[in-house]
Coordinates of C-alpha atoms in Angstrom, one line a residue:
G1 CA -13.6 -16.9 -5.3
P2 CA -14.2 -13.5 -7.0
R3 CA -13.5 -10.6 -5.5
E4 CA -16.7 -8.3 -6.0
Q5 CA -14.7 -4.9 -6.4
P6 CA -11.3 -5.8 -9.0
V7 CA -8.1 -3.5 -7.4
N8 CA -5.4 -2.8 -8.5
T9 CA -3.0 -2.1 -5.7
W10 CA 0.9 -0.7 -6.6
V11 CA 3.3 0.8 -4.3
I12 CA 4.7 4.0 -5.8
E13 CA 7.8 6.0 -4.6
T14 CA 7.7 10.1 -4.5
T15 CA 8.6 13.1 -2.1
G16 CA 7.7 13.9 0.8
S17 CA 7.5 17.9 2.0
F18 CA 11.4 18.0 1.5
R19 CA 13.0 17.0 -1.8
S20 CA 15.3 14.1 0.4
E21 CA 12.6 12.9 1.8
R22 CA 11.5 9.6 -0.1
L23 CA 7.6 8.3 0.7
F24 CA 6.0 5.4 0.1
L25 CA 2.7 4.8 -0.7
L26 CA 0.4 2.0 -1.5
V27 CA -2.2 2.9 -3.9
E28 CA -5.5 1.2 -4.4
I29 CA -6.9 1.4 -7.5
N30 CA -10.8 0.5 -8.0
E31 CA -11.5 -0.4 -11.3
R32 CA -15.0 0.4 -11.4
A33 CA -14.4 3.4 -9.3
P34 CA -11.6 5.3 -10.3
K35 CA -11.9 8.3 -8.2
Q36 CA -12.4 6.0 -5.6
T37 CA -9.0 5.5 -5.5
Q38 CA -7.0 5.4 -2.4
Y39 CA -3.7 6.4 -1.2
F40 CA -1.8 5.0 2.4
R41 CA 1.3 5.5 3.3
A42 CA 3.1 2.3 2.4
S43 CA 6.7 2.0 5.2
E44 CA 4.2 2.2 7.9
I45 CA 1.4 1.0 9.7
Y46 CA -0.4 2.3 13.2
V47 CA -0.6 -0.6 15.8
K48 CA -3.4 -0.5 19.0
G49 CA -2.9 -2.8 21.2
A50 CA -4.7 -3.8 24.7
D51 CA -5.1 -0.9 26.9
D52 CA -2.3 -2.5 29.5
M53 CA 0.1 -3.3 26.4
E54 CA 3.6 -1.6 27.0
Q55 CA 5.5 -0.6 24.0
E56 CA 8.9 -3.6 25.4
E57 CA 6.1 -5.9 25.1
L58 CA 5.4 -5.0 21.3
E59 CA 8.9 -4.7 20.6
N60 CA 9.7 -8.2 22.2
L61 CA 7.4 -9.9 19.5
L62 CA 8.7 -7.5 16.8
D63 CA 11.6 -9.0 14.1
E64 CA 13.7 -6.1 14.1
E65 CA 15.4 -6.8 10.5
H66 CA 11.4 -6.4 9.6
F67 CA 9.4 -4.1 12.1
R68 CA 10.6 -0.7 14.3
I69 CA 8.2 1.4 16.6
I70 CA 9.0 5.0 15.1
G71 CA 6.9 6.5 17.4
Q72 CA 3.0 6.4 19.1
N73 CA 0.3 8.9 18.4
Q74 CA -0.6 10.5 21.3
S75 CA -4.3 11.0 21.2
S76 CA -4.9 7.7 19.7
E77 CA -2.4 6.1 21.4
E78 CA -1.3 3.8 18.0
Y79 CA 2.1 3.1 18.0
I80 CA 3.4 4.0 14.8
V81 CA 5.4 1.1 13.2
Q82 CA 7.8 1.0 10.2
L83 CA 7.7 -1.4 7.8
R84 CA 11.1 -2.9 5.7
D85 CA 9.0 -4.7 3.4
F86 CA 6.0 -2.8 2.0
S87 CA 5.2 -4.5 -1.6
P88 CA 1.7 -5.2 -1.8
N89 CA 2.0 -8.3 -0.5
G90 CA 4.5 -7.5 2.5
L91 CA 1.9 -5.0 3.4
S92 CA -0.9 -7.6 3.9
Q93 CA 1.2 -10.1 5.5
S94 CA 2.7 -7.8 7.9
I95 CA -1.4 -6.8 9.2
E96 CA -2.5 -9.7 9.2
M97 CA 0.9 -10.9 11.9
F98 CA -0.2 -8.1 13.6
E99 CA -3.6 -8.8 13.8
S100 CA -2.9 -12.8 15.1
L101 CA -1.0 -10.9 18.4
P102 CA -3.5 -11.5 21.1
M103 CA -2.2 -7.9 22.3
V104 CA -3.5 -5.9 19.4
K105 CA -6.6 -4.8 19.1
Q106 CA -6.8 -3.0 15.5
V107 CA -4.5 -2.5 12.8
R108 CA -4.8 -0.3 10.2
M109 CA -2.8 1.9 7.7
S110 CA -2.0 5.2 7.2
P111 CA -4.5 7.3 5.0
W112 CA -3.0 9.1 2.9
V113 CA -3.6 13.0 1.0
P114 CA -2.4 14.0 -2.5
V115 CA -1.9 17.4 -2.6
S116 CA -3.9 18.5 -5.4
K117 CA -1.7 20.8 -7.9
R118 CA -3.4 24.1 -8.9

């Protein structure tokens, strides 16, 4: 059925802190409340495994053509997974795929906060 809140979703390219740093952002614009626009890093997601899950166990399940574990957040113990396909559709398919894995507890996108120009 129709969604309660119409949302426009885009992936845009911008630069990071360094000029050479390419940053891809997923932008979700809520048409009814544009001020609630959300930004996420498009090329990576955070994956939290079950307590006994090893990084190798997750890596063995991943197609290295599409996914690469690039680190782990020490405080939250989430793996940072880089995505090759970070189109809006590719992102939602990747999230669904990770959520379907029995040893994965949680999957989330990495929020990004724009630096306001002064």
